[in-house]
Every structure is written in C-alpha cells, then in structure tokens.
Amino acid sequence: MLAAVIDRVRRREVPCEISIEAPMACGFGACYGCVVATVDGYRRTCLDGPVFDAGMLA
Amino acid sequence: MIDFCGLRLRHPVINASGCFDALAALRVFGAGMAGERFPFAAHVTKTITLAARDGNPPPRVWETAAGMVNSIGLPNRGLRAYLDHDLPALAALRVPLITNVMGSTPAQVGELVAALDPVAEVAAIELNVSCPNVATGLDIGADPRELEALLRHVRPLTRKPLIVKLTPNTADVAACAAGAEAGGADAVSLINTLRARALRPGRAEPWLGGGNGGISGPAIRAIALAQIASVGARVAIPVVGMGGVTSGRDARELLDAGATLVAVGTECFRDPAAGERIASELEGHFTQIAPSPRQLQV
C-alpha cells in the first residue's frame, strides 16, 4: 500500500512523508535490526525515522 | 578486580558483540551510561571488516517464544572508518575496549589484526570465525584444523590478547576450542547464535531477508551451558560464556560451568543497563523491587 502511495505522489510531485513500522530489537540504534532501504542505503527506522520523506525510500 | 588475559575488569560481565553499541548508548542515554556508569566491565564492539558492509536486506529480526532470530549481516563502515571515526569516541570509555573483527581468509584476518596491533585504545581482539570458507562453504570456525591454521597465521601479528568467538554450529565445539588454543589463542568466547530460520506468517518462505539467521536469547541458555562445560573441560585458556543470560543467577550458572567472564547479548535489547544489574545481582546486592515474604510477615 505504501509503495502504491509513494508511486502516485512521486508522479504528481506531491510532498509526502511515510511512517515506517519495522520489527525492532533495541529501539535506540544499537542493533541495526529495523533498517529500511533508502536512496542512501539502509537507514534505521528507530533513529533515522520512523517518518521518512517518500522520495527517500527506495 | 578480575584479571582476564591481563585486562583488569571491575566485574565479570561484558557485552556480547553486536548486541550493545556503546556509541549509540552514550548518544541516547548520555550521562546515564557515561564514565563509571557504563554498564559493562569491558566493551566488545560490533564486528569490523576490512571493507564496509551494508548488511543483509530487511527484515532482519524475528521474535521467538524465548529469544530472537536475526540476520543483520554485520553492517559496518570498514576498518579505516572504525580507526578514524569510532576509536576516538570509544577512547572516552573508562573500560577496556575489545575490538571484534572478521575476515573471509586468514590473510584478511591477519590484515585486520596487524592494523589493530599498534592501536593503544584496543585492549584485546576478538576474532569472529563464523564466516564461511568460500571453497568449502563451511564456517572457518567449525573446523578445528582450519581454526588452528588461522590462529597460527595471525598469532605472530600481535601481542594483544586474541579471543576466538567460537561457533556453536559444529559437531564438536570442544575440538574447535582446542584447535584455537593450539594455534595460540588467549581465550575463547561462546556461544554465538545457532543457525535458525523463521517463516513468513502463512507462507513457506523465509521471513528474514538473509534467508537463515541465528537464534539467541533465553531459548539457547541450556545449550550454552552444555557447550561451555564441554569447552571448559577441554582447554586451559579462559572462557567467556554467553547465551541467554538475563540475570545474576543465569550468569552464576555459566561461571560455575567454567566461564571466567559472562557476556550479555539479547537481554541488552530489552534492558540496555542489564550489564550493571546482572553484575550487582552476581555480587548478591539484589535490588528489592517487591518486599520479600519475610518482610510482609513483619
């Protein structure tokens, strides 16, 4: 669903932020368990998110 | 104070590699974990490799009834970034620093060890040998002879203590420990995670992006006890015991099984200050959260 939203807002150049949920072990950046793929590589949902710009998500 | 391979430790509880990031903890908890309040008697880093690694595709973790399965894939920025960026910050810790490294060949491991040898901030080096031999597909650490050959290659490259993090995914862990000892290791640490798989709910495919992963947590504590006892009976070098420790009582059992130090891994995710708590429980200074039955009678 989020992928479909990202696709639509990108095509229409609508500003959009996406809140990501990921399985998480530590919650403070120690375990690298909750990463999400972004245009800058994997980013931790707990520290770098959980809200990402839709344009950031790969 | 405890003497471990020449390192002076204020208690026998350290963290397991990859389960506690001192720099992340200091950023988030600040003074609560700085200086004397650092929860562990020594800090073991995540695994450092020569080249940077992105790690495995998500999802990377799965919770089980009494633990978790992970396939993180050793993300790190590589040796150079570790030396230039992480070490200066880690040097602020008041506890000895143990740097964990992994290479896929003896030459790579040798390069890592040689690079760390002159670094004063590094008190000891832990070798992660749970890396597949490209030719055989087996973990280097699963074969006693291959492990001994690896140690013979890297031993002359440093005078710092070398700790070998043994893999439990082998037929005879005590034979592997003996191989490490014969090659010149100063200590062994065990157990690493056991190979495990989680399935995507309702499907027959793996949940983890990396396919298989490793299981840790209280689910593996009984296995850790057996393997530590087996290794302790076989080698003369000290043993760092780990596997599902959540309390002083769990730690006591691993020490009684033959460990000199106890490492805490998965429990750090639930309680980042677990090291200090477990160390104080070990000393018998139990923090009373609820009144004991005796107090209730009075």
mmCIF file of C-alpha atoms in Angstrom:
data_model
loop_
_atom_site.group_PDB
_atom_site.id
_atom_site.type_symbol
_atom_site.label_atom_id
_atom_site.label_comp_id
_atom_site.label_asym_id
_atom_site.label_seq_id
_atom_site.Cartn_x
_atom_site.Cartn_y
_atom_site.Cartn_z
ATOM 1 C CA MET A 1 0.000 0.000 0.000
ATOM 2 C CA LEU A 2 2.791 2.407 0.935
ATOM 3 C CA ALA A 3 4.606 1.550 -2.289
ATOM 4 C CA ALA A 4 1.488 2.465 -4.267
ATOM 5 C CA VAL A 5 1.165 5.758 -2.382
ATOM 6 C CA ILE A 6 4.839 6.575 -2.982
ATOM 7 C CA ASP A 7 4.432 5.818 -6.682
ATOM 8 C CA ARG A 8 1.413 8.135 -7.020
ATOM 9 C CA VAL A 9 2.833 11.077 -5.042
ATOM 10 C CA ARG A 10 6.091 10.884 -6.969
ATOM 11 C CA ARG A 11 4.346 11.038 -10.318
ATOM 12 C CA ARG A 12 2.294 14.047 -9.196
ATOM 13 C CA GLU A 13 5.161 15.666 -7.266
ATOM 14 C CA VAL A 14 3.056 15.821 -4.105
ATOM 15 C CA PRO A 15 5.053 16.288 -0.886
ATOM 16 C CA CYS A 16 4.641 13.149 1.215
ATOM 17 C CA GLU A 17 6.124 11.627 4.335
ATOM 18 C CA ILE A 18 5.764 7.956 5.173
ATOM 19 C CA SER A 19 5.727 6.475 8.676
ATOM 20 C CA ILE A 20 7.540 3.146 8.678
ATOM 21 C CA GLU A 21 6.983 0.237 11.034
ATOM 22 C CA ALA A 22 9.719 -2.400 11.278
ATOM 23 C CA PRO A 23 10.496 -5.255 13.658
ATOM 24 C CA MET A 24 12.899 -3.729 16.169
ATOM 25 C CA ALA A 25 15.137 -5.285 18.832
ATOM 26 C CA CYS A 26 16.736 -2.392 20.733
ATOM 27 C CA GLY A 27 14.939 0.778 19.618
ATOM 28 C CA PHE A 28 17.951 3.099 20.058
ATOM 29 C CA GLY A 29 20.233 2.458 17.130
ATOM 30 C CA ALA A 30 22.367 -0.349 18.525
ATOM 31 C CA CYS A 31 21.181 -3.493 16.754
ATOM 32 C CA TYR A 32 20.593 -2.411 13.137
ATOM 33 C CA GLY A 33 17.567 -4.717 13.074
ATOM 34 C CA CYS A 34 14.985 -2.204 11.850
ATOM 35 C CA VAL A 35 16.593 -0.876 8.679
ATOM 36 C CA VAL A 36 14.630 0.268 5.658
ATOM 37 C CA ALA A 37 16.068 0.604 2.140
ATOM 38 C CA THR A 38 16.513 4.238 1.097
ATOM 39 C CA VAL A 39 18.230 6.002 -1.780
ATOM 40 C CA ASP A 40 21.187 6.498 0.616
ATOM 41 C CA GLY A 41 21.333 2.793 1.553
ATOM 42 C CA TYR A 42 19.833 1.141 4.615
ATOM 43 C CA ARG A 43 18.628 3.534 7.327
ATOM 44 C CA ARG A 44 17.492 2.652 10.857
ATOM 45 C CA THR A 45 13.774 3.171 11.385
ATOM 46 C CA CYS A 46 14.331 3.862 15.098
ATOM 47 C CA LEU A 47 16.945 6.616 14.733
ATOM 48 C CA ASP A 48 16.627 7.998 11.216
ATOM 49 C CA GLY A 49 12.844 7.542 11.065
ATOM 50 C CA PRO A 50 10.248 6.383 11.751
ATOM 51 C CA VAL A 51 8.974 9.112 9.396
ATOM 52 C CA PHE A 52 10.818 9.323 6.082
ATOM 53 C CA ASP A 53 10.321 11.560 3.100
ATOM 54 C CA ALA A 54 8.629 9.456 0.433
ATOM 55 C CA GLY A 55 11.364 10.451 -2.005
ATOM 56 C CA MET A 56 13.992 8.902 0.296
ATOM 57 C CA LEU A 57 12.534 5.402 0.254
ATOM 58 C CA ALA A 58 13.982 3.054 -2.329
ATOM 59 C CA MET B 1 39.104 -6.678 40.206
ATOM 60 C CA ILE B 2 39.235 -9.581 37.791
ATOM 61 C CA ASP B 3 42.245 -10.369 35.633
ATOM 62 C CA PHE B 4 41.297 -11.570 32.171
ATOM 63 C CA CYS B 5 44.249 -12.083 29.808
ATOM 64 C CA GLY B 6 45.956 -9.154 31.510
ATOM 65 C CA LEU B 7 42.878 -6.895 31.306
ATOM 66 C CA ARG B 8 41.762 -5.507 34.673
ATOM 67 C CA LEU B 9 37.966 -5.695 34.922
ATOM 68 C CA ARG B 10 35.831 -4.409 37.788
ATOM 69 C CA HIS B 11 33.298 -7.233 37.437
ATOM 70 C CA PRO B 12 32.900 -10.336 35.244
ATOM 71 C CA VAL B 13 30.094 -9.055 32.998
ATOM 72 C CA ILE B 14 30.788 -7.726 29.487
ATOM 73 C CA ASN B 15 28.570 -7.300 26.426
ATOM 74 C CA ALA B 16 28.302 -9.733 23.541
ATOM 75 C CA SER B 17 29.499 -8.386 20.187
ATOM 76 C CA GLY B 18 26.783 -6.744 18.122
ATOM 77 C CA CYS B 19 24.271 -6.517 20.959
ATOM 78 C CA PHE B 20 25.349 -3.297 22.630
ATOM 79 C CA ASP B 21 26.632 -0.264 20.760
ATOM 80 C CA ALA B 22 28.466 1.956 23.249
ATOM 81 C CA LEU B 23 28.394 4.996 20.979
ATOM 82 C CA ALA B 24 24.633 4.659 20.347
ATOM 83 C CA ALA B 25 24.043 4.169 24.077
ATOM 84 C CA LEU B 26 26.079 7.255 25.006
ATOM 85 C CA ARG B 27 24.207 9.311 22.396
ATOM 86 C CA VAL B 28 20.813 8.217 23.674
ATOM 87 C CA PHE B 29 21.332 7.801 27.419
ATOM 88 C CA GLY B 30 24.070 10.407 27.891
ATOM 89 C CA ALA B 31 25.297 10.733 31.467
ATOM 90 C CA GLY B 32 23.240 7.691 32.469
ATOM 91 C CA MET B 33 25.828 5.449 30.825
ATOM 92 C CA ALA B 34 28.946 7.621 30.739
ATOM 93 C CA GLY B 35 32.102 7.155 32.784
ATOM 94 C CA GLU B 36 31.642 4.993 35.856
ATOM 95 C CA ARG B 37 28.020 4.315 34.919
ATOM 96 C CA PHE B 38 28.925 2.304 31.821
ATOM 97 C CA PRO B 39 27.092 -0.995 32.427
ATOM 98 C CA PHE B 40 29.832 -3.408 31.332
ATOM 99 C CA ALA B 41 33.312 -4.171 32.662
ATOM 100 C CA ALA B 42 34.662 -4.141 29.097
ATOM 101 C CA HIS B 43 33.166 -3.141 25.785
ATOM 102 C CA VAL B 44 33.131 -5.533 22.838
ATOM 103 C CA THR B 45 32.500 -3.796 19.514
ATOM 104 C CA LYS B 46 30.366 -4.964 16.639
ATOM 105 C CA THR B 47 32.256 -6.961 14.046
ATOM 106 C CA ILE B 48 34.605 -4.826 11.954
ATOM 107 C CA THR B 49 35.576 -5.994 8.458
ATOM 108 C CA LEU B 50 38.243 -4.637 6.078
ATOM 109 C CA ALA B 51 35.709 -3.204 3.645
ATOM 110 C CA ALA B 52 32.432 -1.518 4.544
ATOM 111 C CA ARG B 53 29.352 -3.772 4.555
ATOM 112 C CA ASP B 54 25.716 -2.733 4.064
ATOM 113 C CA GLY B 55 24.372 -5.737 5.954
ATOM 114 C CA ASN B 56 21.554 -8.031 4.875
ATOM 115 C CA PRO B 57 18.240 -6.967 3.331
ATOM 116 C CA PRO B 58 15.389 -6.424 5.814
ATOM 117 C CA PRO B 59 13.533 -7.846 7.585
ATOM 118 C CA ARG B 60 16.434 -8.661 9.881
ATOM 119 C CA VAL B 61 14.846 -9.795 13.143
ATOM 120 C CA TRP B 62 12.107 -12.165 14.278
ATOM 121 C CA GLU B 63 10.943 -12.700 17.840
ATOM 122 C CA THR B 64 10.503 -16.237 19.143
ATOM 123 C CA ALA B 65 8.909 -17.533 22.342
ATOM 124 C CA ALA B 66 12.125 -17.061 24.333
ATOM 125 C CA GLY B 67 14.519 -15.174 22.158
ATOM 126 C CA MET B 68 15.008 -13.908 18.655
ATOM 127 C CA VAL B 69 16.310 -14.920 15.256
ATOM 128 C CA ASN B 70 18.440 -12.342 13.498
ATOM 129 C CA SER B 71 20.169 -11.920 10.204
ATOM 130 C CA ILE B 72 21.749 -8.484 10.451
ATOM 131 C CA GLY B 73 24.730 -9.263 8.216
ATOM 132 C CA LEU B 74 27.486 -7.389 10.073
ATOM 133 C CA PRO B 75 26.888 -3.876 8.719
ATOM 134 C CA ASN B 76 29.894 -1.672 9.466
ATOM 135 C CA ARG B 77 31.816 1.124 7.825
ATOM 136 C CA GLY B 78 35.007 -0.885 7.486
ATOM 137 C CA LEU B 79 38.385 -0.844 9.231
ATOM 138 C CA ARG B 80 39.515 2.614 8.105
ATOM 139 C CA ALA B 81 36.323 4.365 9.263
ATOM 140 C CA TYR B 82 36.466 2.433 12.533
ATOM 141 C CA LEU B 83 40.001 3.639 13.213
ATOM 142 C CA ASP B 84 39.337 7.231 12.102
ATOM 143 C CA HIS B 85 35.827 7.856 13.438
ATOM 144 C CA ASP B 86 34.785 5.287 16.063
ATOM 145 C CA LEU B 87 38.026 4.800 18.000
ATOM 146 C CA PRO B 88 38.449 8.422 19.125
ATOM 147 C CA ALA B 89 34.900 8.316 20.569
ATOM 148 C CA LEU B 90 35.338 4.842 22.074
ATOM 149 C CA ALA B 91 38.546 6.007 23.744
ATOM 150 C CA ALA B 92 36.360 8.034 26.139
ATOM 151 C CA LEU B 93 35.087 4.791 27.710
ATOM 152 C CA ARG B 94 36.593 4.014 31.110
ATOM 153 C CA VAL B 95 36.585 0.257 30.406
ATOM 154 C CA PRO B 96 38.904 -1.856 28.255
ATOM 155 C CA LEU B 97 37.926 -1.993 24.588
ATOM 156 C CA ILE B 98 37.756 -5.348 22.823
ATOM 157 C CA THR B 99 37.534 -4.999 19.042
ATOM 158 C CA ASN B 100 35.753 -7.797 17.177
ATOM 159 C CA VAL B 101 36.919 -8.472 13.621
ATOM 160 C CA MET B 102 36.051 -10.862 10.806
ATOM 161 C CA GLY B 103 37.769 -11.735 7.552
ATOM 162 C CA SER B 104 36.905 -14.385 4.984
ATOM 163 C CA THR B 105 40.514 -15.580 4.625
ATOM 164 C CA PRO B 106 43.462 -15.849 7.048
ATOM 165 C CA ALA B 107 45.172 -13.067 5.053
ATOM 166 C CA GLN B 108 42.193 -10.731 5.645
ATOM 167 C CA VAL B 109 42.044 -11.561 9.346
ATOM 168 C CA GLY B 110 45.805 -11.005 9.513
ATOM 169 C CA GLU B 111 45.458 -7.581 7.910
ATOM 170 C CA LEU B 112 42.809 -6.580 10.475
ATOM 171 C CA VAL B 113 44.831 -7.870 13.418
ATOM 172 C CA ALA B 114 48.041 -6.206 12.208
ATOM 173 C CA ALA B 115 46.211 -2.888 11.776
ATOM 174 C CA LEU B 116 44.829 -3.036 15.343
ATOM 175 C CA ASP B 117 48.078 -4.157 16.963
ATOM 176 C CA PRO B 118 49.661 -0.689 17.268
ATOM 177 C CA VAL B 119 46.399 0.963 18.415
ATOM 178 C CA ALA B 120 46.752 1.749 22.119
ATOM 179 C CA GLU B 121 42.993 2.080 22.735
ATOM 180 C CA VAL B 122 42.392 -1.557 21.733
ATOM 181 C CA ALA B 123 42.961 -3.797 24.762
ATOM 182 C CA ALA B 124 42.173 -7.108 23.062
ATOM 183 C CA ILE B 125 40.967 -8.501 19.741
ATOM 184 C CA GLU B 126 38.064 -10.919 19.331
ATOM 185 C CA LEU B 127 38.018 -12.997 16.143
ATOM 186 C CA ASN B 128 34.591 -13.712 14.675
ATOM 187 C CA VAL B 129 35.236 -17.020 12.899
ATOM 188 C CA SER B 130 31.621 -17.644 11.885
ATOM 189 C CA CYS B 131 32.484 -16.798 8.308
ATOM 190 C CA PRO B 132 32.149 -19.354 5.518
ATOM 191 C CA ASN B 133 35.252 -20.632 3.776
ATOM 192 C CA VAL B 134 34.466 -19.768 0.161
ATOM 193 C CA ALA B 135 35.916 -23.083 -1.057
ATOM 194 C CA THR B 136 34.169 -25.477 1.350
ATOM 195 C CA GLY B 137 31.105 -23.464 2.364
ATOM 196 C CA LEU B 138 31.749 -24.426 5.989
ATOM 197 C CA ASP B 139 32.388 -21.827 8.667
ATOM 198 C CA ILE B 140 36.124 -21.368 9.279
ATOM 199 C CA GLY B 141 35.426 -21.767 12.989
ATOM 200 C CA ALA B 142 33.600 -25.072 12.529
ATOM 201 C CA ASP B 143 36.762 -26.995 11.586
ATOM 202 C CA PRO B 144 39.385 -27.437 14.348
ATOM 203 C CA ARG B 145 42.290 -27.740 11.891
ATOM 204 C CA GLU B 146 41.270 -24.729 9.841
ATOM 205 C CA LEU B 147 40.820 -22.724 13.046
ATOM 206 C CA GLU B 148 44.251 -23.734 14.319
ATOM 207 C CA ALA B 149 45.810 -22.731 10.976
ATOM 208 C CA LEU B 150 44.067 -19.346 11.157
ATOM 209 C CA LEU B 151 45.434 -18.732 14.664
ATOM 210 C CA ARG B 152 48.939 -19.783 13.628
ATOM 211 C CA HIS B 153 48.753 -17.180 10.852
ATOM 212 C CA VAL B 154 47.535 -14.258 12.999
ATOM 213 C CA ARG B 155 49.199 -15.049 16.352
ATOM 214 C CA PRO B 156 52.609 -13.627 15.371
ATOM 215 C CA LEU B 157 50.989 -10.366 14.191
ATOM 216 C CA THR B 158 50.038 -9.057 17.634
ATOM 217 C CA ARG B 159 50.884 -9.278 21.309
ATOM 218 C CA LYS B 160 47.381 -8.190 22.261
ATOM 219 C CA PRO B 161 45.145 -10.924 23.691
ATOM 220 C CA LEU B 162 43.313 -12.851 20.961
ATOM 221 C CA ILE B 163 39.859 -14.127 21.886
ATOM 222 C CA VAL B 164 38.237 -16.582 19.477
ATOM 223 C CA LYS B 165 34.448 -16.336 19.267
ATOM 224 C CA LEU B 166 33.531 -19.956 18.631
ATOM 225 C CA THR B 167 30.563 -21.016 16.555
ATOM 226 C CA PRO B 168 28.107 -23.495 18.092
ATOM 227 C CA ASN B 169 27.203 -24.722 14.600
ATOM 228 C CA THR B 170 29.753 -27.527 14.624
ATOM 229 C CA ALA B 171 29.929 -31.176 15.555
ATOM 230 C CA ASP B 172 32.487 -30.799 18.351
ATOM 231 C CA VAL B 173 32.881 -27.328 19.837
ATOM 232 C CA ALA B 174 35.497 -28.513 22.354
ATOM 233 C CA ALA B 175 37.716 -29.753 19.497
ATOM 234 C CA CYS B 176 37.418 -26.318 17.856
ATOM 235 C CA ALA B 177 38.351 -24.646 21.152
ATOM 236 C CA ALA B 178 41.374 -26.955 21.419
ATOM 237 C CA GLY B 179 42.366 -26.028 17.858
ATOM 238 C CA ALA B 180 42.186 -22.321 18.720
ATOM 239 C CA GLU B 181 44.245 -22.909 21.862
ATOM 240 C CA ALA B 182 46.873 -24.922 19.960
ATOM 241 C CA GLY B 183 47.150 -22.083 17.430
ATOM 242 C CA GLY B 184 47.881 -19.571 20.165
ATOM 243 C CA ALA B 185 44.527 -18.077 21.207
ATOM 244 C CA ASP B 186 44.499 -16.430 24.649
ATOM 245 C CA ALA B 187 40.814 -17.117 25.285
ATOM 246 C CA VAL B 188 37.667 -18.419 23.647
ATOM 247 C CA SER B 189 34.152 -16.975 23.795
ATOM 248 C CA LEU B 190 30.930 -18.886 23.243
ATOM 249 C CA ILE B 191 28.232 -19.409 22.206
ATOM 250 C CA ASN B 192 27.473 -17.418 19.089
ATOM 251 C CA THR B 193 23.941 -17.721 17.682
ATOM 252 C CA LEU B 194 22.686 -21.095 16.472
ATOM 253 C CA ARG B 195 21.645 -21.298 12.828
ATOM 254 C CA ALA B 196 17.895 -20.880 12.671
ATOM 255 C CA ARG B 197 15.049 -19.930 10.365
ATOM 256 C CA ALA B 198 11.806 -18.034 10.760
ATOM 257 C CA LEU B 199 8.974 -18.312 8.239
ATOM 258 C CA ARG B 200 6.828 -15.534 6.847
ATOM 259 C CA PRO B 201 3.445 -15.993 8.549
ATOM 260 C CA GLY B 202 1.181 -18.198 6.449
ATOM 261 C CA ARG B 203 3.836 -18.850 3.831
ATOM 262 C CA ALA B 204 6.551 -21.439 3.330
ATOM 263 C CA GLU B 205 9.236 -18.850 2.602
ATOM 264 C CA PRO B 206 11.853 -17.391 4.956
ATOM 265 C CA TRP B 207 10.901 -14.227 6.854
ATOM 266 C CA LEU B 208 14.434 -12.889 7.112
ATOM 267 C CA GLY B 209 15.882 -11.079 4.110
ATOM 268 C CA GLY B 210 19.086 -13.029 4.646
ATOM 269 C CA GLY B 211 17.270 -16.390 4.457
ATOM 270 C CA ASN B 212 18.567 -18.188 7.526
ATOM 271 C CA GLY B 213 19.656 -16.365 10.660
ATOM 272 C CA GLY B 214 20.868 -17.156 14.144
ATOM 273 C CA ILE B 215 18.824 -17.665 17.288
ATOM 274 C CA SER B 216 19.768 -16.081 20.616
ATOM 275 C CA GLY B 217 18.190 -15.335 23.965
ATOM 276 C CA PRO B 218 16.968 -17.497 26.863
ATOM 277 C CA ALA B 219 15.943 -20.209 24.375
ATOM 278 C CA ILE B 220 19.614 -21.153 23.923
ATOM 279 C CA ARG B 221 20.870 -20.872 27.517
ATOM 280 C CA ALA B 222 20.770 -24.614 28.195
ATOM 281 C CA ILE B 223 22.813 -25.227 25.039
ATOM 282 C CA ALA B 224 25.303 -22.568 26.102
ATOM 283 C CA LEU B 225 25.700 -24.262 29.488
ATOM 284 C CA ALA B 226 26.479 -27.612 27.868
ATOM 285 C CA GLN B 227 28.926 -26.162 25.338
ATOM 286 C CA ILE B 228 30.733 -24.003 27.920
ATOM 287 C CA ALA B 229 31.106 -27.001 30.239
ATOM 288 C CA SER B 230 32.441 -29.084 27.364
ATOM 289 C CA VAL B 231 34.951 -26.408 26.280
ATOM 290 C CA GLY B 232 35.966 -25.587 29.860
ATOM 291 C CA ALA B 233 36.840 -29.229 30.461
ATOM 292 C CA ARG B 234 38.980 -29.351 27.318
ATOM 293 C CA VAL B 235 41.102 -26.169 27.285
ATOM 294 C CA ALA B 236 43.266 -24.354 29.827
ATOM 295 C CA ILE B 237 42.709 -20.833 28.425
ATOM 296 C CA PRO B 238 39.904 -18.692 29.887
ATOM 297 C CA VAL B 239 36.364 -18.932 28.541
ATOM 298 C CA VAL B 240 33.928 -16.068 28.022
ATOM 299 C CA GLY B 241 30.496 -17.627 28.414
ATOM 300 C CA MET B 242 27.349 -16.263 26.832
ATOM 301 C CA GLY B 243 23.952 -17.411 25.656
ATOM 302 C CA GLY B 244 20.612 -16.246 27.023
ATOM 303 C CA VAL B 245 21.843 -14.654 30.245
ATOM 304 C CA THR B 246 19.212 -12.344 31.724
ATOM 305 C CA SER B 247 20.027 -12.391 35.453
ATOM 306 C CA GLY B 248 22.783 -12.790 38.016
ATOM 307 C CA ARG B 249 21.585 -16.315 38.578
ATOM 308 C CA ASP B 250 21.986 -17.163 34.877
ATOM 309 C CA ALA B 251 25.463 -15.604 34.930
ATOM 310 C CA ARG B 252 26.388 -17.619 38.044
ATOM 311 C CA GLU B 253 25.464 -20.832 36.219
ATOM 312 C CA LEU B 254 27.750 -20.013 33.280
ATOM 313 C CA LEU B 255 30.594 -19.149 35.666
ATOM 314 C CA ASP B 256 30.015 -22.423 37.524
ATOM 315 C CA ALA B 257 30.109 -24.253 34.172
ATOM 316 C CA GLY B 258 33.663 -22.996 33.638
ATOM 317 C CA ALA B 259 33.447 -19.443 32.308
ATOM 318 C CA THR B 260 35.770 -16.688 33.600
ATOM 319 C CA LEU B 261 33.616 -13.876 32.227
ATOM 320 C CA VAL B 262 29.983 -13.746 31.192
ATOM 321 C CA ALA B 263 28.739 -11.769 28.193
ATOM 322 C CA VAL B 264 25.209 -10.426 27.857
ATOM 323 C CA GLY B 265 23.680 -10.186 24.407
ATOM 324 C CA THR B 266 19.987 -10.290 23.593
ATOM 325 C CA GLU B 267 18.989 -9.079 27.079
ATOM 326 C CA CYS B 268 20.699 -5.749 26.261
ATOM 327 C CA PHE B 269 17.941 -5.073 23.729
ATOM 328 C CA ARG B 270 15.309 -5.326 26.450
ATOM 329 C CA ASP B 271 17.402 -3.598 29.121
ATOM 330 C CA PRO B 272 20.431 -1.600 27.929
ATOM 331 C CA ALA B 273 21.666 -1.360 31.541
ATOM 332 C CA ALA B 274 21.467 -5.146 32.015
ATOM 333 C CA GLY B 275 25.239 -5.461 32.479
ATOM 334 C CA GLU B 276 25.323 -3.420 35.678
ATOM 335 C CA ARG B 277 22.194 -5.109 37.033
ATOM 336 C CA ILE B 278 23.478 -8.619 36.348
ATOM 337 C CA ALA B 279 26.880 -7.778 37.856
ATOM 338 C CA SER B 280 25.260 -6.469 41.032
ATOM 339 C CA GLU B 281 22.941 -9.482 41.224
ATOM 340 C CA LEU B 282 26.034 -11.669 40.926
ATOM 341 C CA GLU B 283 27.578 -9.915 43.905
ATOM 342 C CA GLY B 284 24.428 -10.607 45.874
ATOM 343 C CA HIS B 285 23.344 -6.973 46.016
ATOM 344 C CA PHE B 286 19.823 -7.686 44.877
ATOM 345 C CA THR B 287 17.751 -4.622 44.267
ATOM 346 C CA GLN B 288 14.489 -5.279 46.022
ATOM 347 C CA ILE B 289 11.651 -4.287 43.785
ATOM 348 C CA ALA B 290 8.931 -6.008 45.821
ATOM 349 C CA PRO B 291 9.034 -6.797 49.540
ATOM 350 C CA SER B 292 10.104 -10.350 50.284
ATOM 351 C CA PRO B 293 7.588 -12.697 52.006
ATOM 352 C CA ARG B 294 9.564 -12.315 55.234
ATOM 353 C CA GLN B 295 9.127 -8.545 55.197
ATOM 354 C CA LEU B 296 5.425 -8.971 54.527
ATOM 355 C CA GLN B 297 5.085 -11.113 57.682
ATOM 356 C CA VAL B 298 6.597 -8.291 59.765
#
